[in-house]
Amino acid sequence: MRIGFIGLGHMGAAIAANLAKAKHEVAVWNRSADKARPLLEAGATLARSPRDAAAGKDVVLTMLADDSALEAVLRGEDGLLAGLPAGALHVSMSTIAVATADRLSALHAEHRQRYLSAPVFGRPEAAAAAKLFIVAAGAAQDITTATPLFEAVGQRVFQVGDKPSAANLVKLCGNFMILSAVETMAEAMTLAEKGGVPKAKLFEVIIGTLFDAPVYRTYGAILVEQRFRPAGFAAPLGLKDMRLVGQAAEAQRVPMPLLSLLRDHLLETLAKEGEDIDWSGIGRTIARNAGL
Ligand code: NAP
């Protein structure tokens, strides 16, 4: 398939590489052009602008930091909207606001283009191993078009509705639950450690008994090893996600008291540790608050 790929950060670079490996014709664009070099060596071509990345393609995929980054590549003379042919498909994989996905959907319809939300679960290592979980929502025909691409980058696709923003809502719910799991594990590990039991021992017991799930395995190991740098998922992006969860919760009038606590722990971590820490670095803040 002829595709454009925009956004070669931690996640995008790995996803685009797998698309090139699966023999799709991939044209890549990134704001910082140097990040495209490994992709060009893997057979991709360099697009001069988001418009160029989308022009003449069947599908353009975006994997950008946040709503404003997506907005920046979308608009203007050199933007994706100006390049994407009528009838072609934009697959947005970034974690963005529900309201933004609704706006994008309408905007593409005005341009007679198609739009699918397909955010993902899985850190950069999972992206590199083509083991992402993809949460897709949109028209059935659009999901069918994107399926060969999803197969090249992920292990499973969940279809959650025909309104694209449903996928973004599911993704935000999931990220809220991931950080909640990190919070509870970090609090429990801190208690164990202060009480004289190494956190590695607690980890062995929890995943060997009732908590044998990927989220506890992945983040429990990070907490035990204090592997907070380099960040796989940076705390500023985690804060962005908790803000988006809050916006969705406000819109639906859903009180989420735990969300406020998670947001504050992320803020405290960013204030004390700087912007380059992983979002699971809240574990360090939780331990320090207990005097460890
Ligand atoms: P990242 O490494 O920080 O990459 C962000 C990308 O966005 C880079 O390509 C960056 O370009 C681009 N960008 C930022 N601001 C821009 C702007 N104003 N205009 C144009 N491009 C801009 O982030 P990531 O970890 O790959 O995450 C990407 C998305 O996936 C986010 O929405 C994140 O929430 C989501 N996600 C991440 C993970 C994870 O574990 N990392 C897992 C699931 C989902 P430059 O290279 O020029 O900075």
Coordinates of C-alpha atoms and ligand atoms in Angstrom, one line a residue:
M1 CA 0.0 0.0 0.0
R2 CA 1.2 3.6 -0.6
I3 CA 1.3 5.2 2.8
G4 CA 2.6 8.4 4.4
F5 CA 3.8 8.3 8.0
I6 CA 4.1 11.5 10.1
G7 CA 5.8 11.6 13.5
L8 CA 9.0 9.6 14.2
G9 CA 9.2 9.8 18.0
H10 CA 9.7 6.8 20.3
M11 CA 6.6 5.1 19.0
G12 CA 6.3 6.4 15.4
A13 CA 9.8 5.5 14.4
A14 CA 9.3 1.8 15.5
I15 CA 5.8 1.6 13.9
A16 CA 7.0 3.1 10.6
A17 CA 10.0 0.7 10.5
N18 CA 7.6 -2.2 10.8
L19 CA 5.5 -0.9 8.0
A20 CA 8.6 -0.5 5.8
K21 CA 9.6 -4.1 6.8
A22 CA 6.2 -5.4 5.6
K23 CA 7.0 -4.0 2.2
H24 CA 4.6 -1.1 2.2
E25 CA 5.7 2.0 0.2
V26 CA 6.3 4.4 3.1
A27 CA 7.0 8.1 2.8
V28 CA 8.0 9.6 6.2
W29 CA 8.0 13.1 7.7
N30 CA 9.1 14.3 11.1
R31 CA 9.6 17.9 12.4
S32 CA 13.2 17.1 13.3
A33 CA 14.3 15.6 10.0
D34 CA 17.4 13.8 11.4
K35 CA 15.1 11.2 13.0
A36 CA 14.1 10.0 9.5
R37 CA 17.6 8.7 8.7
P38 CA 17.2 5.1 10.0
L39 CA 13.9 4.8 8.2
L40 CA 15.4 5.9 4.9
E41 CA 18.1 3.1 5.4
A42 CA 15.2 0.7 5.9
G43 CA 13.7 1.6 2.5
A44 CA 11.3 4.5 3.3
T45 CA 11.4 7.8 1.3
L46 CA 11.6 11.3 2.8
A47 CA 8.6 13.6 2.4
R48 CA 9.3 17.3 2.3
S49 CA 6.2 18.3 4.3
P50 CA 3.1 16.7 5.9
R51 CA 1.4 17.7 2.7
D52 CA 3.9 15.8 0.7
A53 CA 3.6 12.8 3.0
A54 CA -0.1 12.6 2.4
A55 CA -0.2 13.5 -1.3
G56 CA -1.0 10.6 -3.7
K57 CA -1.3 8.1 -0.8
D58 CA -4.0 5.6 0.0
V59 CA -3.4 6.1 3.8
V60 CA -1.6 8.6 6.0
L61 CA -0.8 7.6 9.6
T62 CA 0.0 10.1 12.3
M63 CA 1.8 9.3 15.6
L64 CA 2.4 12.7 17.3
A65 CA 2.9 13.9 20.8
D66 CA -0.4 15.6 21.4
D67 CA -3.4 17.4 20.1
S68 CA -1.4 20.6 19.3
A69 CA 1.3 18.7 17.4
L70 CA -1.4 17.0 15.3
E71 CA -3.1 20.4 14.7
A72 CA 0.3 21.7 13.6
V73 CA 0.8 19.0 10.9
L74 CA -2.8 19.1 9.7
R75 CA -3.3 22.8 8.8
G76 CA -1.8 25.2 6.4
E77 CA -0.5 25.2 2.9
D78 CA 2.0 22.4 3.7
G79 CA -0.4 20.5 5.9
L80 CA -1.8 16.9 5.7
L81 CA -5.3 18.1 4.9
A82 CA -4.0 19.9 1.8
G83 CA -2.2 16.9 0.5
L84 CA -4.5 13.9 1.3
P85 CA -6.5 12.9 -1.8
A86 CA -10.3 12.8 -1.6
G87 CA -11.4 9.3 -0.6
A88 CA -8.0 8.6 1.1
L89 CA -7.8 7.7 4.8
H90 CA -6.1 9.4 7.8
V91 CA -5.4 6.9 10.6
S92 CA -4.6 8.9 13.8
M93 CA -2.7 6.7 16.3
S94 CA -1.7 9.5 18.8
T95 CA -3.3 9.7 22.2
I96 CA -5.5 12.7 21.7
A97 CA -8.7 14.2 23.2
V98 CA -12.1 12.8 22.5
A99 CA -13.2 16.2 21.3
T100 CA -10.2 16.6 19.0
A101 CA -11.1 13.3 17.3
D102 CA -14.7 14.4 16.8
R103 CA -13.4 17.7 15.2
L104 CA -10.9 15.8 13.0
S105 CA -13.6 13.4 11.9
A106 CA -15.8 16.3 10.8
L107 CA -12.9 18.2 9.2
H108 CA -11.9 15.2 7.0
A109 CA -15.5 14.6 6.0
E110 CA -15.7 18.3 4.8
H111 CA -12.6 17.5 2.7
R112 CA -14.2 14.3 1.4
Q113 CA -11.4 12.3 3.1
R114 CA -11.8 9.4 5.5
Y115 CA -10.8 9.4 9.2
L116 CA -10.1 6.6 11.7
S117 CA -8.9 6.8 15.3
A118 CA -6.5 4.0 16.2
P119 CA -4.6 4.7 19.4
V120 CA -2.4 2.0 20.8
F121 CA -1.4 0.2 24.0
G122 CA 2.2 -0.9 24.4
R123 CA 5.5 0.9 25.1
P124 CA 8.2 1.5 22.5
E125 CA 9.6 -2.0 23.0
A126 CA 6.2 -3.5 22.1
A127 CA 6.1 -1.1 19.0
A128 CA 9.5 -2.3 17.9
A129 CA 8.4 -6.0 18.3
A130 CA 5.2 -5.3 16.3
K131 CA 3.3 -6.3 19.5
L132 CA 1.0 -3.3 19.9
F133 CA -2.6 -3.5 20.8
I134 CA -4.6 -1.3 18.5
V135 CA -7.9 0.2 19.5
A136 CA -9.8 1.2 16.4
A137 CA -13.0 3.0 15.8
G138 CA -14.6 4.3 12.6
A139 CA -16.4 3.1 9.5
A140 CA -16.1 -0.7 9.0
Q141 CA -14.8 0.0 5.5
D142 CA -12.0 2.2 6.9
I143 CA -11.0 -0.4 9.4
T144 CA -10.8 -3.0 6.6
T145 CA -8.5 -0.6 4.6
A146 CA -6.2 -0.2 7.6
T147 CA -6.2 -3.9 8.6
P148 CA -3.0 -4.9 6.7
L149 CA -1.2 -2.0 8.3
F150 CA -2.4 -2.9 11.8
E151 CA -1.3 -6.5 11.1
A152 CA 2.2 -5.2 10.4
V153 CA 2.6 -3.3 13.6
G154 CA 0.4 -5.0 16.2
Q155 CA -0.7 -8.3 17.8
R156 CA -4.4 -7.6 18.1
V157 CA -7.0 -5.0 16.9
F158 CA -10.0 -4.1 19.0
Q159 CA -12.9 -2.5 17.2
V160 CA -14.8 -0.4 19.7
G161 CA -17.4 1.5 17.6
D162 CA -18.2 3.3 14.4
K163 CA -17.6 6.8 15.9
P164 CA -13.8 7.3 15.8
S165 CA -13.6 9.1 19.1
A166 CA -14.8 6.0 20.9
A167 CA -11.3 4.6 20.4
N168 CA -9.8 7.7 22.0
L169 CA -12.1 7.4 25.0
V170 CA -11.1 3.7 25.5
K171 CA -7.4 4.6 25.2
L172 CA -7.8 7.4 27.8
C173 CA -9.6 5.0 30.2
G174 CA -6.8 2.5 29.8
N175 CA -4.1 5.0 30.5
F176 CA -5.9 6.1 33.6
M177 CA -5.9 2.5 34.7
I178 CA -2.2 1.9 34.0
L179 CA -1.2 4.9 36.1
S180 CA -3.6 3.8 38.8
A181 CA -1.8 0.4 38.8
V182 CA 1.6 2.1 39.1
E183 CA 0.3 4.2 41.9
T184 CA -1.0 1.2 44.0
M185 CA 2.1 -0.9 43.3
A186 CA 4.5 2.0 44.2
E187 CA 2.6 2.6 47.5
A188 CA 2.6 -1.1 48.4
M189 CA 6.3 -1.4 47.5
T190 CA 7.1 1.6 49.6
L191 CA 5.2 0.1 52.6
A192 CA 7.0 -3.3 52.1
E193 CA 10.4 -1.7 51.9
K194 CA 9.9 0.5 55.0
G195 CA 8.7 -2.6 56.8
G196 CA 11.9 -4.5 55.9
V197 CA 10.7 -6.5 52.9
P198 CA 12.6 -5.8 49.7
K199 CA 10.3 -4.6 46.9
A200 CA 11.6 -7.3 44.6
K201 CA 10.2 -9.8 47.0
L202 CA 6.8 -8.2 47.1
F203 CA 6.9 -8.1 43.3
E204 CA 7.6 -11.8 43.1
V205 CA 4.6 -12.6 45.3
I206 CA 2.1 -10.2 43.6
I207 CA 2.8 -11.4 40.1
G208 CA 3.1 -15.0 41.2
T209 CA -0.4 -14.9 42.8
L210 CA -3.3 -12.6 41.9
F211 CA -1.7 -9.9 39.8
D212 CA -0.1 -11.8 36.9
A213 CA -1.0 -9.3 34.3
P214 CA 1.1 -7.4 31.7
V215 CA 0.6 -4.0 33.4
Y216 CA 1.9 -5.3 36.8
R217 CA 4.7 -7.3 35.2
T218 CA 5.9 -4.4 33.0
Y219 CA 5.6 -1.5 35.5
G220 CA 6.4 -3.6 38.6
A221 CA 9.8 -4.5 37.0
I222 CA 10.4 -0.8 36.2
L223 CA 9.6 0.2 39.8
V224 CA 11.8 -2.5 41.3
E225 CA 14.7 -1.6 39.1
Q226 CA 13.9 2.2 39.3
R227 CA 14.3 2.3 35.5
F228 CA 12.9 5.7 35.1
R229 CA 15.4 7.1 32.6
P230 CA 15.6 7.1 29.7
A231 CA 11.8 7.5 29.6
G232 CA 9.8 5.1 27.4
F233 CA 6.7 7.1 28.0
A234 CA 7.7 10.5 29.3
A235 CA 5.9 12.1 32.3
P236 CA 4.9 15.2 30.3
L237 CA 2.9 13.0 27.9
G238 CA 1.4 11.1 30.9
L239 CA 0.3 14.4 32.4
K240 CA -1.2 15.3 29.0
D241 CA -3.2 12.1 29.1
M242 CA -4.5 12.6 32.6
R243 CA -5.6 16.1 31.5
L244 CA -7.4 14.6 28.6
V245 CA -9.1 12.0 30.9
G246 CA -10.2 14.9 33.1
Q247 CA -11.7 16.8 30.1
A248 CA -13.6 13.7 29.0
A249 CA -14.7 13.1 32.7
E250 CA -15.9 16.8 32.9
A251 CA -17.8 16.5 29.6
Q252 CA -19.6 13.4 30.9
R253 CA -20.0 14.7 34.5
V254 CA -18.1 11.8 35.9
P255 CA -16.2 12.4 39.2
M256 CA -12.8 10.7 39.2
P257 CA -11.2 11.4 42.6
L258 CA -8.3 9.0 41.9
L259 CA -7.5 11.0 38.7
S260 CA -6.8 14.1 40.8
L261 CA -4.3 12.3 42.9
L262 CA -2.5 10.7 39.9
R263 CA -2.3 14.1 38.2
D264 CA -0.8 15.7 41.4
H265 CA 1.8 12.9 41.7
L266 CA 2.9 13.5 38.1
L267 CA 3.1 17.2 38.7
E268 CA 5.2 16.7 41.9
T269 CA 7.5 14.2 40.0
L270 CA 8.0 16.7 37.1
A271 CA 8.7 19.5 39.5
K272 CA 11.3 17.5 41.5
E273 CA 12.8 15.3 38.7
G274 CA 12.5 17.3 35.5
E275 CA 10.8 16.7 32.2
D276 CA 12.9 13.6 31.1
I277 CA 11.6 11.1 33.6
D278 CA 9.2 8.2 32.7
W279 CA 5.6 8.6 34.0
S280 CA 6.2 5.6 36.3
G281 CA 8.7 8.0 38.1
I282 CA 5.7 8.8 40.3
G283 CA 7.1 5.7 42.2
R284 CA 10.2 7.7 43.2
T285 CA 8.0 10.5 44.5
I286 CA 5.8 8.1 46.5
A287 CA 8.9 6.5 48.0
R288 CA 10.5 9.9 48.9
N289 CA 7.2 11.1 50.5
A290 CA 7.6 8.2 52.8
G291 CA 11.1 9.1 53.7
L292 CA 12.9 6.5 51.5
Ligands
NAP1 P1 7.7 11.3 21.5 O1 8.8 10.3 21.4 O2 7.8 12.5 22.3 O3 7.4 11.8 19.9 C1 6.6 12.8 19.7 C2 6.5 13.1 18.2 O4 5.6 14.3 18.0 C3 7.8 13.4 17.5 O5 7.8 13.0 16.2 C4 7.8 15.0 17.6 O6 8.7 15.6 16.6 C5 6.4 15.2 17.2 N1 5.9 16.6 17.6 C6 5.8 17.1 18.8 N2 5.4 18.4 18.7 C7 5.2 18.7 17.4 C8 4.8 19.8 16.7 N3 4.4 20.9 17.3 N4 4.8 19.7 15.3 C9 5.1 18.6 14.7 N5 5.6 17.5 15.3 C10 5.6 17.5 16.7 O7 6.3 10.6 21.9 P2 5.9 9.1 21.8 O8 6.3 8.4 23.1 O9 6.4 8.5 20.5 O10 4.3 9.2 21.8 C11 3.6 9.5 20.6 C12 2.1 9.4 20.9 O11 1.8 8.0 21.3 C13 1.6 10.2 22.1 O12 0.3 10.7 21.8 C14 1.6 9.3 23.3 O13 0.7 9.7 24.3 C15 1.2 8.0 22.6 N6 1.7 6.7 23.2 C16 2.9 6.6 23.7 C17 3.4 5.4 24.3 C18 4.7 5.2 24.9 O14 4.9 4.3 25.7 N7 5.7 6.0 24.5 C19 2.5 4.3 24.3 C20 1.2 4.4 23.7 C21 0.8 5.7 23.2 P3 10.2 15.9 17.0 O15 11.0 14.6 16.8 O16 10.6 17.0 16.0 O17 10.2 16.3 18.4

